[in-house]
mmCIF file of C-alpha atoms in Angstrom:
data_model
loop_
_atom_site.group_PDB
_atom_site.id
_atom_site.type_symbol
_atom_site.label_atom_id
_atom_site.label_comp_id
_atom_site.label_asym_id
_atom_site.label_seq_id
_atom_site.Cartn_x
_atom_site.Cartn_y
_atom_site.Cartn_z
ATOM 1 C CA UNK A 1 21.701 8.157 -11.350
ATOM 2 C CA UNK A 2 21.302 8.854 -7.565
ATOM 3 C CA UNK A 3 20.042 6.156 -5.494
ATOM 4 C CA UNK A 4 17.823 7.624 -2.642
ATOM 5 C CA UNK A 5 19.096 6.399 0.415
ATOM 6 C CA UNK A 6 15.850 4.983 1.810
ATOM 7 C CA UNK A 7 16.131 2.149 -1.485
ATOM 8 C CA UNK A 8 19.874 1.263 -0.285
ATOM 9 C CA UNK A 9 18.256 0.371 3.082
ATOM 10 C CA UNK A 10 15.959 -2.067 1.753
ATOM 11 C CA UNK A 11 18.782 -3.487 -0.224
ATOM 12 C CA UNK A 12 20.857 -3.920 3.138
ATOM 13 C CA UNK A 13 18.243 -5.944 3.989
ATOM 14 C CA UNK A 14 17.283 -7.958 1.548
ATOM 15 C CA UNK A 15 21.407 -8.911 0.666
ATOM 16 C CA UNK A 16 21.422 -9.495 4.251
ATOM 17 C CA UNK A 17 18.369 -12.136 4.175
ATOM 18 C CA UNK A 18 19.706 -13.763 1.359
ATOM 19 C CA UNK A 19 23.132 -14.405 2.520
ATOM 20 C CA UNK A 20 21.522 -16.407 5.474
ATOM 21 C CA UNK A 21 22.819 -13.438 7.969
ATOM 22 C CA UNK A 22 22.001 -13.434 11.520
ATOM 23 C CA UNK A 23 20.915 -9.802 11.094
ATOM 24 C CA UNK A 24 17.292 -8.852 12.390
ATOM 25 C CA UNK A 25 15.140 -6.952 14.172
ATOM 26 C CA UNK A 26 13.638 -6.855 17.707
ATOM 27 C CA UNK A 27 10.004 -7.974 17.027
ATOM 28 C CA UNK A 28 9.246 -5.389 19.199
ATOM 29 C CA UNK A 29 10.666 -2.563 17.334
ATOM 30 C CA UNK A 30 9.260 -3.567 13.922
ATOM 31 C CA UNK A 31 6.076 -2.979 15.593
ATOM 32 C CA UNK A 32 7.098 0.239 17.161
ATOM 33 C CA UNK A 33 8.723 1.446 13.830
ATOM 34 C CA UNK A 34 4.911 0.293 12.067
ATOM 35 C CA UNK A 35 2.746 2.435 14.563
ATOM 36 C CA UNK A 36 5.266 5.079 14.010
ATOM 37 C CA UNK A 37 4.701 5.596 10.019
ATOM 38 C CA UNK A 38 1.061 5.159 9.959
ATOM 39 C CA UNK A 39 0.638 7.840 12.325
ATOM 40 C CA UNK A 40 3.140 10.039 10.577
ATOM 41 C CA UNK A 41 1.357 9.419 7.184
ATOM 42 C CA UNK A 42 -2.217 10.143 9.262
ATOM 43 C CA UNK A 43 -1.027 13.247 10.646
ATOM 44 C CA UNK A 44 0.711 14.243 7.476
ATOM 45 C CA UNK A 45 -2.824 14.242 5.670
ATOM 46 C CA UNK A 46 -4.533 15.781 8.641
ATOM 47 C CA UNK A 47 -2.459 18.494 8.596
ATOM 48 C CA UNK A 48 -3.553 19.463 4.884
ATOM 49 C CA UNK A 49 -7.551 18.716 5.786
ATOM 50 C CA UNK A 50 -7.391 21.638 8.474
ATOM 51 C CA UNK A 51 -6.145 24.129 5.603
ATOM 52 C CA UNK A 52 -9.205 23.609 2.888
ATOM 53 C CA UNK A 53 -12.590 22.497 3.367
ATOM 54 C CA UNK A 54 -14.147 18.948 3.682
ATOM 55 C CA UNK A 55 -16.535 19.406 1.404
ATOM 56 C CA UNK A 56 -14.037 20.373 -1.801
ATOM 57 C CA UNK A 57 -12.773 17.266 -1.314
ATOM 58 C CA UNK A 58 -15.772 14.932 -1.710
ATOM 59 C CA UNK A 59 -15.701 14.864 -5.309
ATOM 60 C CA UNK A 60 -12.383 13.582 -5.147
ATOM 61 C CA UNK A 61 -12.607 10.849 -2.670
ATOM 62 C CA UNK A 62 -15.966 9.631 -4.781
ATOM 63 C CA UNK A 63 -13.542 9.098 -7.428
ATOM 64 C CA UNK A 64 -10.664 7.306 -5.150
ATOM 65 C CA UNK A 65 -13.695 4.694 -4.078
ATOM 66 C CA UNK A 66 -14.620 3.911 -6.885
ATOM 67 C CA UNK A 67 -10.914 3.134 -8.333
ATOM 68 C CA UNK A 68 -10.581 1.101 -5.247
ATOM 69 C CA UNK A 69 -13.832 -0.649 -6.137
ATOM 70 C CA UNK A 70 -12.813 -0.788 -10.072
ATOM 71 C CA UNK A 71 -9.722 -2.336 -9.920
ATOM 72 C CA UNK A 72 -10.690 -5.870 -7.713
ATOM 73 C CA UNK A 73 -13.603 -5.836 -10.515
ATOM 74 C CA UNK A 74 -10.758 -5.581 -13.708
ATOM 75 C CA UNK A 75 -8.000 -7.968 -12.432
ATOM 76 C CA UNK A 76 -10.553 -10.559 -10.906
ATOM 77 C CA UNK A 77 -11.539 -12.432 -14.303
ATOM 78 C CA UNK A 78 -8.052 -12.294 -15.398
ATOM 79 C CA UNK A 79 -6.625 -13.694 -12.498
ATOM 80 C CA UNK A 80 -9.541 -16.332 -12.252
ATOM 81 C CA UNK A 81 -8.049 -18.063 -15.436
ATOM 82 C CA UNK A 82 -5.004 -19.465 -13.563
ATOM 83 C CA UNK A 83 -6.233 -18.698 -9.835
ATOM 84 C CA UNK A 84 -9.165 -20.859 -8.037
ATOM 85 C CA UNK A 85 -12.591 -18.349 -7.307
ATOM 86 C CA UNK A 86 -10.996 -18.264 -3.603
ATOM 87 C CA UNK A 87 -7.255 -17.748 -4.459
ATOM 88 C CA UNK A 88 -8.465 -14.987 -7.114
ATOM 89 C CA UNK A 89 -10.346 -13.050 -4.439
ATOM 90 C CA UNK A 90 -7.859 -12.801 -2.013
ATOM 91 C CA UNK A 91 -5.170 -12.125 -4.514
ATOM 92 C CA UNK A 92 -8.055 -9.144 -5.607
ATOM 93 C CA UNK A 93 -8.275 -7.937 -2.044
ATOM 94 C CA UNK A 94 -4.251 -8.094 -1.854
ATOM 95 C CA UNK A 95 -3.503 -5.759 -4.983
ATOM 96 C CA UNK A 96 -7.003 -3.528 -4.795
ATOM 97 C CA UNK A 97 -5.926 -2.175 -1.465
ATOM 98 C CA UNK A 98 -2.643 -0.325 -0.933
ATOM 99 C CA UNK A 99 1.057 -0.713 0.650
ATOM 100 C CA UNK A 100 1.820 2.057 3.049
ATOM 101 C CA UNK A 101 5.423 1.998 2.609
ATOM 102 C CA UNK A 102 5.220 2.149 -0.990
ATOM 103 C CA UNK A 103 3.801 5.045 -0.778
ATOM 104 C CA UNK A 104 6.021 6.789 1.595
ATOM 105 C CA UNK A 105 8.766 6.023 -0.536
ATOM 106 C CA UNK A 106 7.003 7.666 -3.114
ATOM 107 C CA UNK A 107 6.550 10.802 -1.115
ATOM 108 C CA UNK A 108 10.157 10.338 -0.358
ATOM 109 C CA UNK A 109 10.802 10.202 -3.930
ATOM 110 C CA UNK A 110 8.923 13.329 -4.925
ATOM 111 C CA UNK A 111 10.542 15.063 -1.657
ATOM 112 C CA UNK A 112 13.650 14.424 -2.981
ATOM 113 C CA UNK A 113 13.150 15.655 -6.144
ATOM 114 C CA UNK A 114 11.316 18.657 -4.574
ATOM 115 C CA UNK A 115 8.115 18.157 -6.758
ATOM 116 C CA UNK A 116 5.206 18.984 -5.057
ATOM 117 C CA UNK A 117 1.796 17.157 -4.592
ATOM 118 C CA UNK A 118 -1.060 17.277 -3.658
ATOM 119 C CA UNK A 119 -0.997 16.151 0.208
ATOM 120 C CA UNK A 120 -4.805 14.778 0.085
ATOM 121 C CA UNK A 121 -3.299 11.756 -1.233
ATOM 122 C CA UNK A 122 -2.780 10.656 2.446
ATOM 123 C CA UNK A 123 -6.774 10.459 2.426
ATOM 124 C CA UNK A 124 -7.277 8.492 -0.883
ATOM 125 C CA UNK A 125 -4.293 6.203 0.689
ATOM 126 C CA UNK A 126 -6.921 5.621 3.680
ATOM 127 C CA UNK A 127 -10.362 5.391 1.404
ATOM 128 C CA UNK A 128 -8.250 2.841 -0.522
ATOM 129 C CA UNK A 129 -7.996 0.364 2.141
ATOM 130 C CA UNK A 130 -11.024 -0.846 2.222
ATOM 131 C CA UNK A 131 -13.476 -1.282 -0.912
ATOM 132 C CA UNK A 132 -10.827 -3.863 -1.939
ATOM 133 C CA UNK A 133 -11.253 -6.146 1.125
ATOM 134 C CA UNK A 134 -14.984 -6.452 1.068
ATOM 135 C CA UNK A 135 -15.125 -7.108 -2.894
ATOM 136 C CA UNK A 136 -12.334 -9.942 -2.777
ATOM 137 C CA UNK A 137 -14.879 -11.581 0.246
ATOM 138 C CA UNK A 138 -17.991 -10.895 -1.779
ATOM 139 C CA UNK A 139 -16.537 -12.657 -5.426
ATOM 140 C CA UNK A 140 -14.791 -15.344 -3.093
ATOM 141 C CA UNK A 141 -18.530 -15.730 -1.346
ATOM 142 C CA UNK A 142 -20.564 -16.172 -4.795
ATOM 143 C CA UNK A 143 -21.329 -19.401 -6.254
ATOM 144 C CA UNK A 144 -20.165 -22.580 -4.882
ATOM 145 C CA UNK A 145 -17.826 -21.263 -2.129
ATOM 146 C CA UNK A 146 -20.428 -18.997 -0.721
ATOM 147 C CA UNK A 147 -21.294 -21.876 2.229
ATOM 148 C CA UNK A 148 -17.480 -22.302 3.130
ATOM 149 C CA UNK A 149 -17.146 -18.915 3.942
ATOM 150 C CA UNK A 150 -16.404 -19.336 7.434
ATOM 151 C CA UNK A 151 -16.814 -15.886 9.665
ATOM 152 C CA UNK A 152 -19.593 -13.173 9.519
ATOM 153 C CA UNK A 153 -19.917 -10.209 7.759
ATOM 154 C CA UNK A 154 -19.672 -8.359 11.547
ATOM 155 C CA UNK A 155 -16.429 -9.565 11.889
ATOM 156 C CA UNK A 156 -15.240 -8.731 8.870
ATOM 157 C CA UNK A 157 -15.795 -5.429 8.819
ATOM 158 C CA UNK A 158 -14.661 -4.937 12.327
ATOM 159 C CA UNK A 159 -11.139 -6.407 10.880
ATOM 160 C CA UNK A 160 -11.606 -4.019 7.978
ATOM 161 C CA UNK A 161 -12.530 -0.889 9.524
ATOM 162 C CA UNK A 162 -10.613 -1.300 13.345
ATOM 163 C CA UNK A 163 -7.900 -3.152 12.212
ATOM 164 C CA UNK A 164 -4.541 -1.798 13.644
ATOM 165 C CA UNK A 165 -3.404 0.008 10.102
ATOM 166 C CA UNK A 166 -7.054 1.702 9.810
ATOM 167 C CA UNK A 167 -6.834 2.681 13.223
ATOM 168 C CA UNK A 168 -3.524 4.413 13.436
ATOM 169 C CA UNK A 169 -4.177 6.004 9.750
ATOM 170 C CA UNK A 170 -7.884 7.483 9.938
ATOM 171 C CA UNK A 171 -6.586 8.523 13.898
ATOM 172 C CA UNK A 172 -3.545 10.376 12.625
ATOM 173 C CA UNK A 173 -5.469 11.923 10.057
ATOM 174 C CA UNK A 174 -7.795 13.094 12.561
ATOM 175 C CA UNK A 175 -5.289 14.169 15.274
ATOM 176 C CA UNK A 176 -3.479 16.343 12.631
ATOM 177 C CA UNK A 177 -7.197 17.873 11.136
ATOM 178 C CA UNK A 178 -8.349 18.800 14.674
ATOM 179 C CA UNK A 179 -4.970 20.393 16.323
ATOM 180 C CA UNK A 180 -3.680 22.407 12.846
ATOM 181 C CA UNK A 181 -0.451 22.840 12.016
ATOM 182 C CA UNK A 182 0.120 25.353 14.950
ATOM 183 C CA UNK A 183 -0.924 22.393 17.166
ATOM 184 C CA UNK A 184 1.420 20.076 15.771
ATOM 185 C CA UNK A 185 4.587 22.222 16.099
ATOM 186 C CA UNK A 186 5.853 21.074 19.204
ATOM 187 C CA UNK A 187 6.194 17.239 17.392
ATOM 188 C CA UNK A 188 7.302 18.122 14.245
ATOM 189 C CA UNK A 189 10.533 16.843 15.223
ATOM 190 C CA UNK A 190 9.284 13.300 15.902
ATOM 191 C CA UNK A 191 6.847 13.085 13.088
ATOM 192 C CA UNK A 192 7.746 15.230 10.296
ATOM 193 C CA UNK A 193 11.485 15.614 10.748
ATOM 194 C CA UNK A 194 12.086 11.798 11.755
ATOM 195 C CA UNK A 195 9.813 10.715 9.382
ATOM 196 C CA UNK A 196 12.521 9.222 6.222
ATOM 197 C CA UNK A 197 15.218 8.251 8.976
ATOM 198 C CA UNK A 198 12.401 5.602 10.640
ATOM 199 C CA UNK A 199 11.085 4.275 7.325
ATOM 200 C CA UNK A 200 15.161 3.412 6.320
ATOM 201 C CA UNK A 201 14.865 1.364 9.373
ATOM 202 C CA UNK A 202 11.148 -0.288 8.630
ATOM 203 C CA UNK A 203 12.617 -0.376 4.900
ATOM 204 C CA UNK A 204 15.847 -2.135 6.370
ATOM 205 C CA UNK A 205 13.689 -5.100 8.316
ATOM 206 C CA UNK A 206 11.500 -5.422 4.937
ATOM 207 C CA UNK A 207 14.201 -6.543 2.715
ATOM 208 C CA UNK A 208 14.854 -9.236 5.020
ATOM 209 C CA UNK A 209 11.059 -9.922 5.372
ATOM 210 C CA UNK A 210 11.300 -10.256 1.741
ATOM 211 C CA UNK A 211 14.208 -12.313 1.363
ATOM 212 C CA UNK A 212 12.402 -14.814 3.497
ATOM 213 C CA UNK A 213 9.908 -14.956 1.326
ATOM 214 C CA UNK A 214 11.844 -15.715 -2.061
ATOM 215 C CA UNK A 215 10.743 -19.767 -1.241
ATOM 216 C CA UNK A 216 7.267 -19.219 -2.824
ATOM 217 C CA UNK A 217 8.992 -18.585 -6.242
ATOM 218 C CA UNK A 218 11.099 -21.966 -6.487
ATOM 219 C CA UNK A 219 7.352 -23.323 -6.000
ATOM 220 C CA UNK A 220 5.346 -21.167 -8.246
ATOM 221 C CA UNK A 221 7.773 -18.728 -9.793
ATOM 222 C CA UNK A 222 6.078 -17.647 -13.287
ATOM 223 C CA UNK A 223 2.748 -17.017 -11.650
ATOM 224 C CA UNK A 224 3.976 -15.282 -9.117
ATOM 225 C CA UNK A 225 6.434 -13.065 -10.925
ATOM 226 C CA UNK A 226 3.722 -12.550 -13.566
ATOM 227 C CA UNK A 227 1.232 -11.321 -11.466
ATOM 228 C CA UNK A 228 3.495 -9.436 -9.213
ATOM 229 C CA UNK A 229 4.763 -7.695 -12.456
ATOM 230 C CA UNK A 230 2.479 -7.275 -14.944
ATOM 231 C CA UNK A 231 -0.552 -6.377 -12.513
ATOM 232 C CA UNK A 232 1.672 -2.960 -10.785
ATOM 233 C CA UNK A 233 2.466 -2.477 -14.289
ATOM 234 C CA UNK A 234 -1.161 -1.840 -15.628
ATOM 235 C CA UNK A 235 -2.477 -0.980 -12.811
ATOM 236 C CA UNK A 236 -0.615 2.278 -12.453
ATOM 237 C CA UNK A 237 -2.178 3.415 -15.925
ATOM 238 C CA UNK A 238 -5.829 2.877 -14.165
ATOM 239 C CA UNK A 239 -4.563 5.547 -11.118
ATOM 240 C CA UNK A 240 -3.254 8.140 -13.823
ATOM 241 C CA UNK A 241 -6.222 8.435 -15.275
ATOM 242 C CA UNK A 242 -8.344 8.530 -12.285
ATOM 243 C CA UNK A 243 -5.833 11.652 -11.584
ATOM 244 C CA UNK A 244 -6.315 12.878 -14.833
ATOM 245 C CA UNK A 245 -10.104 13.357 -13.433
ATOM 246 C CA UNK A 246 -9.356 14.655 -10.362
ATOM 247 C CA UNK A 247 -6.902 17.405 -12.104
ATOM 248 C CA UNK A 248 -3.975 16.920 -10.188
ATOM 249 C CA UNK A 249 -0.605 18.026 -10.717
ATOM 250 C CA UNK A 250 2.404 15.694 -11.772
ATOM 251 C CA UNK A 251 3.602 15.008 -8.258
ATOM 252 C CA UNK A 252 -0.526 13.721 -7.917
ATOM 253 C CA UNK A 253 -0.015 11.778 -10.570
ATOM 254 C CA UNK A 254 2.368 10.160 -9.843
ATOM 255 C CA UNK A 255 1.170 9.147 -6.416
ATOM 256 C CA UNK A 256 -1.853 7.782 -7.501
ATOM 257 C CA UNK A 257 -0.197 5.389 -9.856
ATOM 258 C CA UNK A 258 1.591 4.578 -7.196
ATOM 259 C CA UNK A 259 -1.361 3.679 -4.806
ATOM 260 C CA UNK A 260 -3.120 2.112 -7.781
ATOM 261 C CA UNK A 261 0.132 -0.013 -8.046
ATOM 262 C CA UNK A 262 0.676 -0.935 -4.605
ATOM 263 C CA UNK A 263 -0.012 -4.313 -2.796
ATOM 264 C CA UNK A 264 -1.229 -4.804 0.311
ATOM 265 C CA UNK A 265 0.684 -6.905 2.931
ATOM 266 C CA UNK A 266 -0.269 -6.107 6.386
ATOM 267 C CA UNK A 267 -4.191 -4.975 6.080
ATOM 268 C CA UNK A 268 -4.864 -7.890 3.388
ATOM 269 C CA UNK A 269 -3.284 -10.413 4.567
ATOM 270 C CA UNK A 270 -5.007 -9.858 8.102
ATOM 271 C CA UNK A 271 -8.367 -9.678 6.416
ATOM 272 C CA UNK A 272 -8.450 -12.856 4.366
ATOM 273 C CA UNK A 273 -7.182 -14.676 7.040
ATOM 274 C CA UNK A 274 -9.998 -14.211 8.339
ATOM 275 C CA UNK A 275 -12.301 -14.082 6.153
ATOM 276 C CA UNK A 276 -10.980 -16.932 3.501
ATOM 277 C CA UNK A 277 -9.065 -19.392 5.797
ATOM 278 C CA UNK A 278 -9.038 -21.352 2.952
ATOM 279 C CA UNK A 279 -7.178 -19.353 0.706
ATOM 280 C CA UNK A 280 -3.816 -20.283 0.324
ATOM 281 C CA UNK A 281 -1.366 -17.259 1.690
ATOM 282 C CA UNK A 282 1.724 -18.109 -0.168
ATOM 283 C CA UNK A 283 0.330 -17.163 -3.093
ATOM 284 C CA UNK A 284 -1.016 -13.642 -2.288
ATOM 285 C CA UNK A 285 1.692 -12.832 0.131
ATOM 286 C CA UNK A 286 4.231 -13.968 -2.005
ATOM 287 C CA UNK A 287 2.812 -11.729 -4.966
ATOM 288 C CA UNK A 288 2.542 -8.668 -2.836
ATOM 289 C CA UNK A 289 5.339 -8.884 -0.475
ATOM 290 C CA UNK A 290 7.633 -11.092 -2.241
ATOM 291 C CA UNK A 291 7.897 -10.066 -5.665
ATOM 292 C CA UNK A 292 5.330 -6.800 -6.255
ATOM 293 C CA UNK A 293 6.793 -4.643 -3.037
ATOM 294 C CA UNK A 294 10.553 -4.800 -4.307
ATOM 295 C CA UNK A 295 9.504 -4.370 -7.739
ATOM 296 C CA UNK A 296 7.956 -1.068 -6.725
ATOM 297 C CA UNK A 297 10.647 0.320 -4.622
ATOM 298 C CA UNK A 298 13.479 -0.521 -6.748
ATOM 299 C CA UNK A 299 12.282 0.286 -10.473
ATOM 300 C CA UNK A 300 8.346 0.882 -10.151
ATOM 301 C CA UNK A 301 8.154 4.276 -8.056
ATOM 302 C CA UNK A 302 10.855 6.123 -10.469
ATOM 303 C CA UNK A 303 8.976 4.479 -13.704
ATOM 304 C CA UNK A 304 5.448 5.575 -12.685
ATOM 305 C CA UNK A 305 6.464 9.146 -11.949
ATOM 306 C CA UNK A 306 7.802 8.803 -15.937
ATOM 307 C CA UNK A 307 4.557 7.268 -17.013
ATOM 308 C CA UNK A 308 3.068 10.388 -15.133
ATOM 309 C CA UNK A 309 5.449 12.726 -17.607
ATOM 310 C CA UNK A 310 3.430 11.437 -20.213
ATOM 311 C CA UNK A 311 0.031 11.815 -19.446
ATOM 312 C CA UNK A 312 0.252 15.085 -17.987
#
């Protein structure tokens, strides 16, 4: 079987981190290369919102808030068993939100094996950023816990809703909705035709991002591999069948388990710093970025798309 190119990238990388190579990234282009995909992805979706109306899409986007509300709900009394009430919530807020790159590689996966989707996805990718967040603070806040909260709810949601990722995605989405295809032309070179070349060179720094963070196994290794596992694992099932209610095609499908099995490691981690100072990182980053991430782009995006197969 074919290897898409983007998935060798990452495995540059991550070889490259763990054989201790000097190989790495200008800070400053990582952060170039991050701006860069969120507004793709934004003006992606935009694009597709100028071509149908708003309103056929609100039953839809109910749905996507309420998966993103659901699933912090399922996983939190499971995780609670072996997690502390704070630990648990951020690790809710971490896997109820959504990984960007994971699901560009996804697109990148369907692209390649032209299979078509719907391209509204790009909005339920934005809706799911945020329900997540402000659940994980809200179970971390009840009970005990609730007076070591630390920082307000107004600063919270300012993280949540004007944080850089939210930014760049809802402001794509409306740059491409406003100027229309037509409008767009003149960059589809930079942000549709560019678009996979840039994320083998975001995909490239994240394997050694990940390598880096392979210490929080020696430490804590069967937690973190089983929740980084066996969570993506279910959790896909819970976005097929929220597809299966929206009616969308395999390619949909597909995509939403994908977003349902995502972890977030830039918008969550940001967030619960925040918000839960006390949480310990290592535990939720390590999950998401260390073990879940890889786990998706190597064997998870090509498995979901079967799982898909099935139910449709």
């Amino acid at each position: 079987m074919q290897i898409d190119p983007v998935v060798l990238f990452f495995l540059l990388g991550l070889a490259a981190g763990l054989a201790k190579s000097d190989l790495k990234l200008p800070s400053a282009l990582y952060e170039t290369l991050s701006v860069f995909l969120l507004l793709a992805i934004g003006i992606k979706g935009g694009l597709i919102l100028a071509k149908q109306p708003i309103l056929t899409l609100l039953p839809q986007a109910a749905l996507v808030i309420t998966m993103g509300a659901l699933i912090p709900l399922l996983i939190y009394p499971l995780l609670r068993t072996k997690l502390s009430q704070v630990d648990a919530a951020s690790m809710v807020a971490h896997y109820g939100s959504v990984s960007v790159v994971t699901y560009a590689v996804g697109v990148a996966f369907l692209s390649q094996k032209q299979i078509s989707f719907e391209p509204q996805t790009t909005l339920f990718l934005v809706l799911l950023e945020m329900p997540a967040l402000m659940i994980g603070v809200v179970l971390a806040r009840l009970g005990p816990n609730a007076a070591q909260s630390g920082h307000g709810w107004r600063k919270l949601l300012h993280e949540v809703f004007l944080g850089k990722s939210m930014v760049l995605l809802m402001g794509g989405l409306l740059i491409g909705a406003l100027a229309g295809p037509e409008g767009i032309k003149p960059l589809d070179l930079l942000y549709i035709d560019l678009f996979k070349p840039v994320l083998t060179l975001f995909l490239l720094e994240m394997g050694l991002v990940v390598a880096g963070k392979m210490g929080i196994l020696r430490q804590q290794g069967l937690l973190v591999l089983s929740i980084g596992i066996i969570l993506p694992l279910l959790l896909s099932w819970v976005g097929i069948g929220f597809g299966l209610l929206m009616g969308l095609s395999l390619g949909g499908l597909t995509l939403m388990a994908i977003l349902a099995a995502s972890a977030s490691y830039i918008a969550a981690p940001a967030a619960m710093r925040m918000a839960l100072p006390q949480a310990n990182p290592a535990l939720s980053l390590g999950a998401a970025l260390g073990v879940t991430f890889p786990f998706n782009i190597l064997v998870g995006v090509p498995l979901y798309h079967q799982f898909a197969g099935y139910a449709a």
